PDB file of C-alpha atoms in Angstrom:
ATOM      1  CA  UNK A   1     -76.441 108.078 -48.512  1.00  0.00           C
ATOM      2  CA  UNK A   2     -74.492 105.470 -50.501  1.00  0.00           C
ATOM      3  CA  UNK A   3     -74.292 103.155 -47.484  1.00  0.00           C
ATOM      4  CA  UNK A   4     -78.057 103.124 -46.852  1.00  0.00           C
ATOM      5  CA  UNK A   5     -80.431 100.494 -48.251  1.00  0.00           C
ATOM      6  CA  UNK A   6     -84.174 100.512 -48.849  1.00  0.00           C
ATOM      7  CA  UNK A   7     -86.175  97.483 -47.749  1.00  0.00           C
ATOM      8  CA  UNK A   8     -86.051  95.852 -51.175  1.00  0.00           C
ATOM      9  CA  UNK A   9     -82.254  96.089 -51.221  1.00  0.00           C
ATOM     10  CA  UNK A  10     -82.068  94.720 -47.671  1.00  0.00           C
ATOM     11  CA  UNK A  11     -84.249  91.788 -48.709  1.00  0.00           C
ATOM     12  CA  UNK A  12     -82.005  91.039 -51.696  1.00  0.00           C
ATOM     13  CA  UNK A  13     -78.841  91.235 -49.567  1.00  0.00           C
ATOM     14  CA  UNK A  14     -80.144  88.916 -46.845  1.00  0.00           C
ATOM     15  CA  UNK A  15     -82.664  86.653 -48.570  1.00  0.00           C
ATOM     16  CA  UNK A  16     -85.340  87.643 -46.042  1.00  0.00           C
ATOM     17  CA  UNK A  17     -88.655  88.769 -47.528  1.00  0.00           C
ATOM     18  CA  UNK A  18     -89.738  92.419 -47.033  1.00  0.00           C
ATOM     19  CA  UNK A  19     -92.913  91.353 -45.194  1.00  0.00           C
ATOM     20  CA  UNK A  20     -90.800  89.339 -42.744  1.00  0.00           C
ATOM     21  CA  UNK A  21     -88.436  92.268 -42.239  1.00  0.00           C
ATOM     22  CA  UNK A  22     -91.362  94.558 -41.414  1.00  0.00           C
ATOM     23  CA  UNK A  23     -92.741  91.983 -38.978  1.00  0.00           C
ATOM     24  CA  UNK A  24     -89.370  91.615 -37.217  1.00  0.00           C
ATOM     25  CA  UNK A  25     -89.104  95.367 -36.943  1.00  0.00           C
ATOM     26  CA  UNK A  26     -92.634  95.966 -35.649  1.00  0.00           C
ATOM     27  CA  UNK A  27     -93.078  92.946 -33.408  1.00  0.00           C
ATOM     28  CA  UNK A  28     -89.577  92.448 -32.020  1.00  0.00           C
ATOM     29  CA  UNK A  29     -87.829  95.789 -32.506  1.00  0.00           C
ATOM     30  CA  UNK A  30     -84.715  94.202 -33.975  1.00  0.00           C
ATOM     31  CA  UNK A  31     -84.392  96.860 -36.687  1.00  0.00           C
ATOM     32  CA  UNK A  32     -84.446 100.614 -36.222  1.00  0.00           C
ATOM     33  CA  UNK A  33     -84.344 102.048 -39.738  1.00  0.00           C
ATOM     34  CA  UNK A  34     -83.866 105.697 -40.492  1.00  0.00           C
ATOM     35  CA  UNK A  35     -86.677 107.436 -42.323  1.00  0.00           C
ATOM     36  CA  UNK A  36     -86.498 109.688 -45.343  1.00  0.00           C
ATOM     37  CA  UNK A  37     -88.483 112.923 -45.532  1.00  0.00           C
ATOM     38  CA  UNK A  38     -91.141 110.870 -47.301  1.00  0.00           C
ATOM     39  CA  UNK A  39     -91.245 108.256 -44.529  1.00  0.00           C
ATOM     40  CA  UNK A  40     -89.428 105.468 -46.395  1.00  0.00           C
ATOM     41  CA  UNK A  41     -87.209 103.098 -44.446  1.00  0.00           C
ATOM     42  CA  UNK A  42     -83.438 103.241 -44.911  1.00  0.00           C
ATOM     43  CA  UNK A  43     -81.147 100.579 -43.431  1.00  0.00           C
ATOM     44  CA  UNK A  44     -77.427 100.605 -42.606  1.00  0.00           C
ATOM     45  CA  UNK A  45     -74.773  97.921 -42.963  1.00  0.00           C
ATOM     46  CA  UNK A  46     -75.280  97.191 -39.261  1.00  0.00           C
ATOM     47  CA  UNK A  47     -78.929  96.373 -40.018  1.00  0.00           C
ATOM     48  CA  UNK A  48     -77.749  93.978 -42.725  1.00  0.00           C
ATOM     49  CA  UNK A  49     -75.524  92.204 -40.170  1.00  0.00           C
ATOM     50  CA  UNK A  50     -78.396  91.977 -37.664  1.00  0.00           C
ATOM     51  CA  UNK A  51     -80.761  90.453 -40.225  1.00  0.00           C
ATOM     52  CA  UNK A  52     -78.118  87.984 -41.386  1.00  0.00           C
ATOM     53  CA  UNK A  53     -77.476  86.975 -37.775  1.00  0.00           C
ATOM     54  CA  UNK A  54     -81.202  86.429 -37.140  1.00  0.00           C
ATOM     55  CA  UNK A  55     -81.590  84.523 -40.395  1.00  0.00           C
ATOM     56  CA  UNK A  56     -78.713  82.195 -39.486  1.00  0.00           C
ATOM     57  CA  UNK A  57     -80.076  81.581 -35.990  1.00  0.00           C
ATOM     58  CA  UNK A  58     -83.454  80.567 -37.416  1.00  0.00           C
ATOM     59  CA  UNK A  59     -81.669  78.127 -39.724  1.00  0.00           C
ATOM     60  CA  UNK A  60     -79.973  76.740 -36.604  1.00  0.00           C
ATOM     61  CA  UNK A  61     -83.405  76.006 -35.134  1.00  0.00           C
ATOM     62  CA  UNK A  62     -83.906  79.021 -32.877  1.00  0.00           C
ATOM     63  CA  UNK A  63     -87.323  80.580 -32.302  1.00  0.00           C
ATOM     64  CA  UNK A  64     -87.527  84.140 -33.569  1.00  0.00           C
ATOM     65  CA  UNK A  65     -88.548  85.508 -30.153  1.00  0.00           C
ATOM     66  CA  UNK A  66     -85.546  83.877 -28.483  1.00  0.00           C
ATOM     67  CA  UNK A  67     -83.129  85.140 -31.135  1.00  0.00           C
ATOM     68  CA  UNK A  68     -84.609  88.639 -31.033  1.00  0.00           C
ATOM     69  CA  UNK A  69     -84.231  88.788 -27.244  1.00  0.00           C
ATOM     70  CA  UNK A  70     -80.541  87.889 -27.448  1.00  0.00           C
ATOM     71  CA  UNK A  71     -80.006  90.440 -30.205  1.00  0.00           C
ATOM     72  CA  UNK A  72     -81.896  93.304 -28.614  1.00  0.00           C
ATOM     73  CA  UNK A  73     -80.634  93.189 -25.022  1.00  0.00           C
ATOM     74  CA  UNK A  74     -77.338  94.755 -25.984  1.00  0.00           C
ATOM     75  CA  UNK A  75     -78.819  96.852 -28.815  1.00  0.00           C
ATOM     76  CA  UNK A  76     -75.517  96.429 -30.650  1.00  0.00           C
ATOM     77  CA  UNK A  77     -74.493  94.603 -33.797  1.00  0.00           C
ATOM     78  CA  UNK A  78     -74.961  90.857 -33.980  1.00  0.00           C
ATOM     79  CA  UNK A  79     -71.653  89.044 -33.624  1.00  0.00           C
ATOM     80  CA  UNK A  80     -70.552  85.491 -34.263  1.00  0.00           C
ATOM     81  CA  UNK A  81     -66.839  86.136 -34.828  1.00  0.00           C
ATOM     82  CA  UNK A  82     -64.737  85.286 -31.733  1.00  0.00           C
ATOM     83  CA  UNK A  83     -62.314  88.204 -32.122  1.00  0.00           C
ATOM     84  CA  UNK A  84     -65.172  90.661 -32.578  1.00  0.00           C
ATOM     85  CA  UNK A  85     -66.901  89.269 -29.497  1.00  0.00           C
ATOM     86  CA  UNK A  86     -63.725  89.698 -27.442  1.00  0.00           C
ATOM     87  CA  UNK A  87     -63.435  93.329 -28.539  1.00  0.00           C
ATOM     88  CA  UNK A  88     -67.120  93.941 -27.803  1.00  0.00           C
ATOM     89  CA  UNK A  89     -66.843  92.364 -24.335  1.00  0.00           C
ATOM     90  CA  UNK A  90     -63.898  94.615 -23.537  1.00  0.00           C
ATOM     91  CA  UNK A  91     -65.733  97.706 -24.702  1.00  0.00           C
ATOM     92  CA  UNK A  92     -68.851  96.785 -22.705  1.00  0.00           C
ATOM     93  CA  UNK A  93     -66.669  96.178 -19.631  1.00  0.00           C
ATOM     94  CA  UNK A  94     -64.840  99.497 -20.032  1.00  0.00           C
ATOM     95  CA  UNK A  95     -68.161 101.305 -20.505  1.00  0.00           C
ATOM     96  CA  UNK A  96     -69.798  99.584 -17.489  1.00  0.00           C
ATOM     97  CA  UNK A  97     -72.681  98.187 -19.557  1.00  0.00           C
ATOM     98  CA  UNK A  98     -73.932  95.052 -17.757  1.00  0.00           C
ATOM     99  CA  UNK A  99     -76.863  94.491 -20.127  1.00  0.00           C
ATOM    100  CA  UNK A 100     -74.497  94.489 -23.093  1.00  0.00           C
ATOM    101  CA  UNK A 101     -72.237  92.001 -21.296  1.00  0.00           C
ATOM    102  CA  UNK A 102     -75.204  89.677 -20.766  1.00  0.00           C
ATOM    103  CA  UNK A 103     -76.198  89.925 -24.426  1.00  0.00           C
ATOM    104  CA  UNK A 104     -72.667  89.293 -25.690  1.00  0.00           C
ATOM    105  CA  UNK A 105     -72.250  86.262 -23.431  1.00  0.00           C
ATOM    106  CA  UNK A 106     -75.617  84.989 -24.683  1.00  0.00           C
ATOM    107  CA  UNK A 107     -74.356  85.300 -28.241  1.00  0.00           C
ATOM    108  CA  UNK A 108     -71.013  83.643 -27.516  1.00  0.00           C
ATOM    109  CA  UNK A 109     -72.548  80.560 -25.900  1.00  0.00           C
ATOM    110  CA  UNK A 110     -75.542  80.330 -28.213  1.00  0.00           C
ATOM    111  CA  UNK A 111     -73.828  80.799 -31.551  1.00  0.00           C
ATOM    112  CA  UNK A 112     -70.358  79.303 -31.082  1.00  0.00           C
ATOM    113  CA  UNK A 113     -69.338  75.763 -30.129  1.00  0.00           C
ATOM    114  CA  UNK A 114     -68.663  75.509 -26.396  1.00  0.00           C
ATOM    115  CA  UNK A 115     -64.914  75.057 -26.786  1.00  0.00           C
ATOM    116  CA  UNK A 116     -64.679  78.049 -29.137  1.00  0.00           C
ATOM    117  CA  UNK A 117     -66.688  80.228 -26.742  1.00  0.00           C
ATOM    118  CA  UNK A 118     -64.382  79.329 -23.851  1.00  0.00           C
ATOM    119  CA  UNK A 119     -61.012  79.181 -25.608  1.00  0.00           C
ATOM    120  CA  UNK A 120     -61.369  81.940 -28.201  1.00  0.00           C
ATOM    121  CA  UNK A 121     -63.746  84.366 -26.477  1.00  0.00           C
ATOM    122  CA  UNK A 122     -63.843  84.111 -22.684  1.00  0.00           C
ATOM    123  CA  UNK A 123     -60.196  83.253 -22.029  1.00  0.00           C
ATOM    124  CA  UNK A 124     -58.722  86.113 -24.099  1.00  0.00           C
ATOM    125  CA  UNK A 125     -61.385  88.555 -22.886  1.00  0.00           C
ATOM    126  CA  UNK A 126     -60.643  87.774 -19.235  1.00  0.00           C
ATOM    127  CA  UNK A 127     -56.904  87.967 -19.856  1.00  0.00           C
ATOM    128  CA  UNK A 128     -57.165  91.372 -21.552  1.00  0.00           C
ATOM    129  CA  UNK A 129     -59.470  92.713 -18.850  1.00  0.00           C
ATOM    130  CA  UNK A 130     -56.990  91.519 -16.228  1.00  0.00           C
ATOM    131  CA  UNK A 131     -54.149  93.230 -18.076  1.00  0.00           C
ATOM    132  CA  UNK A 132     -56.096  96.502 -18.182  1.00  0.00           C
ATOM    133  CA  UNK A 133     -56.890  96.237 -14.485  1.00  0.00           C
ATOM    134  CA  UNK A 134     -53.201  95.731 -13.682  1.00  0.00           C
ATOM    135  CA  UNK A 135     -52.343  98.701 -15.908  1.00  0.00           C
ATOM    136  CA  UNK A 136     -54.846 100.883 -14.052  1.00  0.00           C
ATOM    137  CA  UNK A 137     -57.006 101.531 -17.110  1.00  0.00           C
ATOM    138  CA  UNK A 138     -59.931  99.507 -15.769  1.00  0.00           C
ATOM    139  CA  UNK A 139     -61.416  99.557 -12.280  1.00  0.00           C
ATOM    140  CA  UNK A 140     -61.802  96.619  -9.910  1.00  0.00           C
ATOM    141  CA  UNK A 141     -65.573  96.996 -10.157  1.00  0.00           C
ATOM    142  CA  UNK A 142     -65.493  96.773 -13.946  1.00  0.00           C
ATOM    143  CA  UNK A 143     -63.259  93.698 -13.882  1.00  0.00           C
ATOM    144  CA  UNK A 144     -65.486  92.055 -11.275  1.00  0.00           C
ATOM    145  CA  UNK A 145     -68.611  92.794 -13.329  1.00  0.00           C
ATOM    146  CA  UNK A 146     -67.307  90.666 -16.180  1.00  0.00           C
ATOM    147  CA  UNK A 147     -65.814  87.873 -14.076  1.00  0.00           C
ATOM    148  CA  UNK A 148     -69.011  87.525 -12.023  1.00  0.00           C
ATOM    149  CA  UNK A 149     -71.134  87.131 -15.144  1.00  0.00           C
ATOM    150  CA  UNK A 150     -68.685  84.648 -16.648  1.00  0.00           C
ATOM    151  CA  UNK A 151     -68.644  82.646 -13.406  1.00  0.00           C
ATOM    152  CA  UNK A 152     -72.438  82.539 -13.365  1.00  0.00           C
ATOM    153  CA  UNK A 153     -72.523  81.115 -16.909  1.00  0.00           C
ATOM    154  CA  UNK A 154     -69.855  78.534 -16.119  1.00  0.00           C
ATOM    155  CA  UNK A 155     -71.669  77.435 -12.970  1.00  0.00           C
ATOM    156  CA  UNK A 156     -74.835  76.871 -15.005  1.00  0.00           C
ATOM    157  CA  UNK A 157     -72.941  74.850 -17.608  1.00  0.00           C
ATOM    158  CA  UNK A 158     -71.225  72.778 -14.940  1.00  0.00           C
ATOM    159  CA  UNK A 159     -74.605  71.991 -13.387  1.00  0.00           C
ATOM    160  CA  UNK A 160     -75.775  70.419 -16.653  1.00  0.00           C
ATOM    161  CA  UNK A 161     -76.282  66.760 -15.774  1.00  0.00           C
ATOM    162  CA  UNK A 162     -74.142  64.281 -17.702  1.00  0.00           C
ATOM    163  CA  UNK A 163     -73.360  60.612 -17.374  1.00  0.00           C
ATOM    164  CA  UNK A 164     -70.065  59.024 -16.408  1.00  0.00           C
ATOM    165  CA  UNK A 165     -68.992  57.900 -19.863  1.00  0.00           C
ATOM    166  CA  UNK A 166     -65.368  58.842 -19.220  1.00  0.00           C
ATOM    167  CA  UNK A 167     -65.261  58.380 -15.442  1.00  0.00           C
ATOM    168  CA  UNK A 168     -65.006  60.796 -12.527  1.00  0.00           C
ATOM    169  CA  UNK A 169     -62.669  63.759 -12.312  1.00  0.00           C
ATOM    170  CA  UNK A 170     -62.104  65.916  -9.228  1.00  0.00           C
ATOM    171  CA  UNK A 171     -60.918  69.505  -9.680  1.00  0.00           C
ATOM    172  CA  UNK A 172     -59.752  71.811  -6.893  1.00  0.00           C
ATOM    173  CA  UNK A 173     -57.725  74.951  -6.303  1.00  0.00           C
ATOM    174  CA  UNK A 174     -54.747  74.722  -3.979  1.00  0.00           C
ATOM    175  CA  UNK A 175     -54.990  76.004  -0.388  1.00  0.00           C
ATOM    176  CA  UNK A 176     -55.263  79.783  -0.375  1.00  0.00           C
ATOM    177  CA  UNK A 177     -55.892  79.922  -4.121  1.00  0.00           C
ATOM    178  CA  UNK A 178     -58.832  82.102  -5.172  1.00  0.00           C
ATOM    179  CA  UNK A 179     -58.186  82.315  -8.937  1.00  0.00           C
ATOM    180  CA  UNK A 180     -60.309  79.512 -10.318  1.00  0.00           C
ATOM    181  CA  UNK A 181     -61.972  80.659 -13.567  1.00  0.00           C
ATOM    182  CA  UNK A 182     -59.461  78.770 -15.709  1.00  0.00           C
ATOM    183  CA  UNK A 183     -60.051  75.600 -13.704  1.00  0.00           C
ATOM    184  CA  UNK A 184     -63.807  76.157 -13.901  1.00  0.00           C
ATOM    185  CA  UNK A 185     -63.591  76.392 -17.705  1.00  0.00           C
ATOM    186  CA  UNK A 186     -61.668  73.105 -17.759  1.00  0.00           C
ATOM    187  CA  UNK A 187     -64.369  71.554 -15.580  1.00  0.00           C
ATOM    188  CA  UNK A 188     -67.071  72.656 -18.049  1.00  0.00           C
ATOM    189  CA  UNK A 189     -65.146  71.191 -20.986  1.00  0.00           C
ATOM    190  CA  UNK A 190     -64.614  67.896 -19.133  1.00  0.00           C
ATOM    191  CA  UNK A 191     -68.316  67.750 -18.332  1.00  0.00           C
ATOM    192  CA  UNK A 192     -69.137  68.279 -22.018  1.00  0.00           C
ATOM    193  CA  UNK A 193     -66.697  65.474 -22.862  1.00  0.00           C
ATOM    194  CA  UNK A 194     -68.735  63.018 -20.813  1.00  0.00           C
ATOM    195  CA  UNK A 195     -66.992  63.138 -17.445  1.00  0.00           C
ATOM    196  CA  UNK A 196     -68.704  63.327 -14.119  1.00  0.00           C
ATOM    197  CA  UNK A 197     -66.997  66.374 -12.652  1.00  0.00           C
ATOM    198  CA  UNK A 198     -66.719  66.998  -8.932  1.00  0.00           C
ATOM    199  CA  UNK A 199     -65.647  70.623  -8.675  1.00  0.00           C
ATOM    200  CA  UNK A 200     -64.350  71.514  -5.217  1.00  0.00           C
ATOM    201  CA  UNK A 201     -63.435  75.086  -6.136  1.00  0.00           C
ATOM    202  CA  UNK A 202     -61.268  77.632  -4.365  1.00  0.00           C
ATOM    203  CA  UNK A 203     -58.964  77.159  -1.365  1.00  0.00           C
ATOM    204  CA  UNK A 204     -59.226  73.375  -0.940  1.00  0.00           C
ATOM    205  CA  UNK A 205     -56.885  71.563   1.503  1.00  0.00           C
ATOM    206  CA  UNK A 206     -54.824  69.041  -0.440  1.00  0.00           C
ATOM    207  CA  UNK A 207     -55.373  66.198   2.025  1.00  0.00           C
ATOM    208  CA  UNK A 208     -59.142  66.655   1.816  1.00  0.00           C
ATOM    209  CA  UNK A 209     -59.059  66.735  -1.984  1.00  0.00           C
ATOM    210  CA  UNK A 210     -57.071  63.485  -1.988  1.00  0.00           C
ATOM    211  CA  UNK A 211     -59.476  61.769   0.429  1.00  0.00           C
ATOM    212  CA  UNK A 212     -62.470  62.956  -1.571  1.00  0.00           C
ATOM    213  CA  UNK A 213     -60.988  61.666  -4.828  1.00  0.00           C
ATOM    214  CA  UNK A 214     -60.399  58.268  -3.199  1.00  0.00           C
ATOM    215  CA  UNK A 215     -63.931  58.073  -1.819  1.00  0.00           C
ATOM    216  CA  UNK A 216     -65.584  58.791  -5.160  1.00  0.00           C
ATOM    217  CA  UNK A 217     -63.059  56.577  -6.998  1.00  0.00           C
ATOM    218  CA  UNK A 218     -61.979  59.377  -9.299  1.00  0.00           C
ATOM    219  CA  UNK A 219     -59.871  58.619 -12.337  1.00  0.00           C
ATOM    220  CA  UNK A 220     -57.988  61.876 -11.904  1.00  0.00           C
ATOM    221  CA  UNK A 221     -57.471  64.739  -9.484  1.00  0.00           C
ATOM    222  CA  UNK A 222     -56.547  68.144 -10.913  1.00  0.00           C
ATOM    223  CA  UNK A 223     -55.030  70.775  -8.625  1.00  0.00           C
ATOM    224  CA  UNK A 224     -54.587  74.381  -9.746  1.00  0.00           C
ATOM    225  CA  UNK A 225     -52.192  77.036  -8.472  1.00  0.00           C
ATOM    226  CA  UNK A 226     -51.821  80.561  -9.849  1.00  0.00           C
ATOM    227  CA  UNK A 227     -49.417  81.838  -7.155  1.00  0.00           C
ATOM    228  CA  UNK A 228     -46.231  80.522  -5.584  1.00  0.00           C
ATOM    229  CA  UNK A 229     -47.656  80.347  -2.000  1.00  0.00           C
ATOM    230  CA  UNK A 230     -50.466  78.052  -3.144  1.00  0.00           C
ATOM    231  CA  UNK A 231     -47.981  75.889  -5.047  1.00  0.00           C
ATOM    232  CA  UNK A 232     -45.949  75.603  -1.847  1.00  0.00           C
ATOM    233  CA  UNK A 233     -49.134  74.492  -0.085  1.00  0.00           C
ATOM    234  CA  UNK A 234     -49.542  71.719  -2.671  1.00  0.00           C
ATOM    235  CA  UNK A 235     -45.981  70.564  -1.952  1.00  0.00           C
ATOM    236  CA  UNK A 236     -46.687  70.535   1.773  1.00  0.00           C
ATOM    237  CA  UNK A 237     -50.019  68.779   1.361  1.00  0.00           C
ATOM    238  CA  UNK A 238     -48.595  66.031  -0.822  1.00  0.00           C
ATOM    239  CA  UNK A 239     -45.558  65.422   1.391  1.00  0.00           C
ATOM    240  CA  UNK A 240     -46.120  62.172   3.224  1.00  0.00           C
ATOM    241  CA  UNK A 241     -49.592  61.679   1.725  1.00  0.00           C
ATOM    242  CA  UNK A 242     -50.633  58.156   0.824  1.00  0.00           C
ATOM    243  CA  UNK A 243     -50.432  57.403  -2.911  1.00  0.00           C
ATOM    244  CA  UNK A 244     -53.691  58.013  -4.709  1.00  0.00           C
ATOM    245  CA  UNK A 245     -55.367  55.741  -7.216  1.00  0.00           C
ATOM    246  CA  UNK A 246     -56.399  58.866  -9.134  1.00  0.00           C
ATOM    247  CA  UNK A 247     -53.978  60.306 -11.664  1.00  0.00           C
ATOM    248  CA  UNK A 248     -52.625  63.532 -10.187  1.00  0.00           C
ATOM    249  CA  UNK A 249     -52.538  66.590 -12.461  1.00  0.00           C
ATOM    250  CA  UNK A 250     -51.236  70.029 -11.517  1.00  0.00           C
ATOM    251  CA  UNK A 251     -51.422  73.261 -13.463  1.00  0.00           C
ATOM    252  CA  UNK A 252     -51.970  76.976 -13.246  1.00  0.00           C
ATOM    253  CA  UNK A 253     -49.888  80.095 -13.755  1.00  0.00           C
ATOM    254  CA  UNK A 254     -47.452  79.262 -10.924  1.00  0.00           C
ATOM    255  CA  UNK A 255     -46.723  75.691 -12.026  1.00  0.00           C
ATOM    256  CA  UNK A 256     -43.853  74.693 -14.311  1.00  0.00           C
ATOM    257  CA  UNK A 257     -43.213  71.246 -15.814  1.00  0.00           C
ATOM    258  CA  UNK A 258     -40.346  70.650 -13.375  1.00  0.00           C
ATOM    259  CA  UNK A 259     -42.680  71.439 -10.442  1.00  0.00           C
ATOM    260  CA  UNK A 260     -45.102  68.774 -11.614  1.00  0.00           C
ATOM    261  CA  UNK A 261     -42.297  66.261 -12.041  1.00  0.00           C
ATOM    262  CA  UNK A 262     -41.026  66.944  -8.521  1.00  0.00           C
ATOM    263  CA  UNK A 263     -44.535  66.342  -7.194  1.00  0.00           C
ATOM    264  CA  UNK A 264     -44.923  63.085  -9.090  1.00  0.00           C
ATOM    265  CA  UNK A 265     -47.756  64.617 -11.057  1.00  0.00           C
ATOM    266  CA  UNK A 266     -48.628  65.312 -14.675  1.00  0.00           C
ATOM    267  CA  UNK A 267     -48.243  68.903 -15.822  1.00  0.00           C
ATOM    268  CA  UNK A 268     -51.162  70.690 -17.480  1.00  0.00           C
ATOM    269  CA  UNK A 269     -50.354  73.898 -19.290  1.00  0.00           C
ATOM    270  CA  UNK A 270     -52.819  76.684 -20.015  1.00  0.00           C
ATOM    271  CA  UNK A 271     -53.900  75.370 -23.417  1.00  0.00           C
ATOM    272  CA  UNK A 272     -57.584  74.663 -22.840  1.00  0.00           C
ATOM    273  CA  UNK A 273     -58.129  73.523 -26.408  1.00  0.00           C
ATOM    274  CA  UNK A 274     -55.766  70.546 -25.947  1.00  0.00           C
ATOM    275  CA  UNK A 275     -56.356  69.902 -22.256  1.00  0.00           C
ATOM    276  CA  UNK A 276     -59.366  67.580 -22.492  1.00  0.00           C
ATOM    277  CA  UNK A 277     -57.958  65.013 -24.956  1.00  0.00           C
ATOM    278  CA  UNK A 278     -54.645  65.011 -23.050  1.00  0.00           C
ATOM    279  CA  UNK A 279     -56.384  64.380 -19.742  1.00  0.00           C
ATOM    280  CA  UNK A 280     -58.580  61.721 -21.301  1.00  0.00           C
ATOM    281  CA  UNK A 281     -55.481  59.836 -22.487  1.00  0.00           C
ATOM    282  CA  UNK A 282     -53.825  60.244 -19.091  1.00  0.00           C
ATOM    283  CA  UNK A 283     -56.796  58.949 -17.113  1.00  0.00           C
ATOM    284  CA  UNK A 284     -57.127  55.855 -19.276  1.00  0.00           C
ATOM    285  CA  UNK A 285     -53.420  55.122 -19.529  1.00  0.00           C
TER     286      UNK A 285
END
């Protein structure tokens, strides 16, 4: 019983008054204390973490109902540490728990800065899920469950209207290329940086991407290729194409710096955290 707290001890640990704790428990169901034989509440260390998470969200300006909904959907511990969120996302994916995935994604985007959520949570979680799928320890359905929910969140973020403070950027996957979540994350970060982003998505003919970038007077055109055949399609599409006013950027798992140089393009590696300032400097060079 040494790890259990009564309500007075919980209040001292968290700075939240006992009356407030009772209200959160009764009205929102965010605490599920054990009961002694005499009916007294006893709380665990997990309850302490949940109260601290709620307390911090209220200090951030959240409404208690909104915070409680995010916390209760997954019915798990409140998390605001990127590594812990990655581990929790993997466990929810392995266990086929879509509600928990929704809750954890809510927490990641609500609590962490956008770049941290993308770079330190979603990117490593997707990479580890992909590794497990390749190793045969996770099913296609489980991997798709996570990627579909991530894509939905990214689409919503990309739809957030912004001005054209930085200019216009066009992003597209190479012909035949279906792997676009990394490019979609870059698009979201560019949007947050003040760019107008025209996201053309998967399997885009190079010639059409070039014409589109010219028509909208884009400052840069980013093409992504995760596989050698799609990189070859970029080579073919650029061969004989008229020079573009937009700065051409290529990246993705299949692209090496020497490939970009041969294409007359700028190379973008997989470092999302540094991608936006690098592209900003390139576009305004």
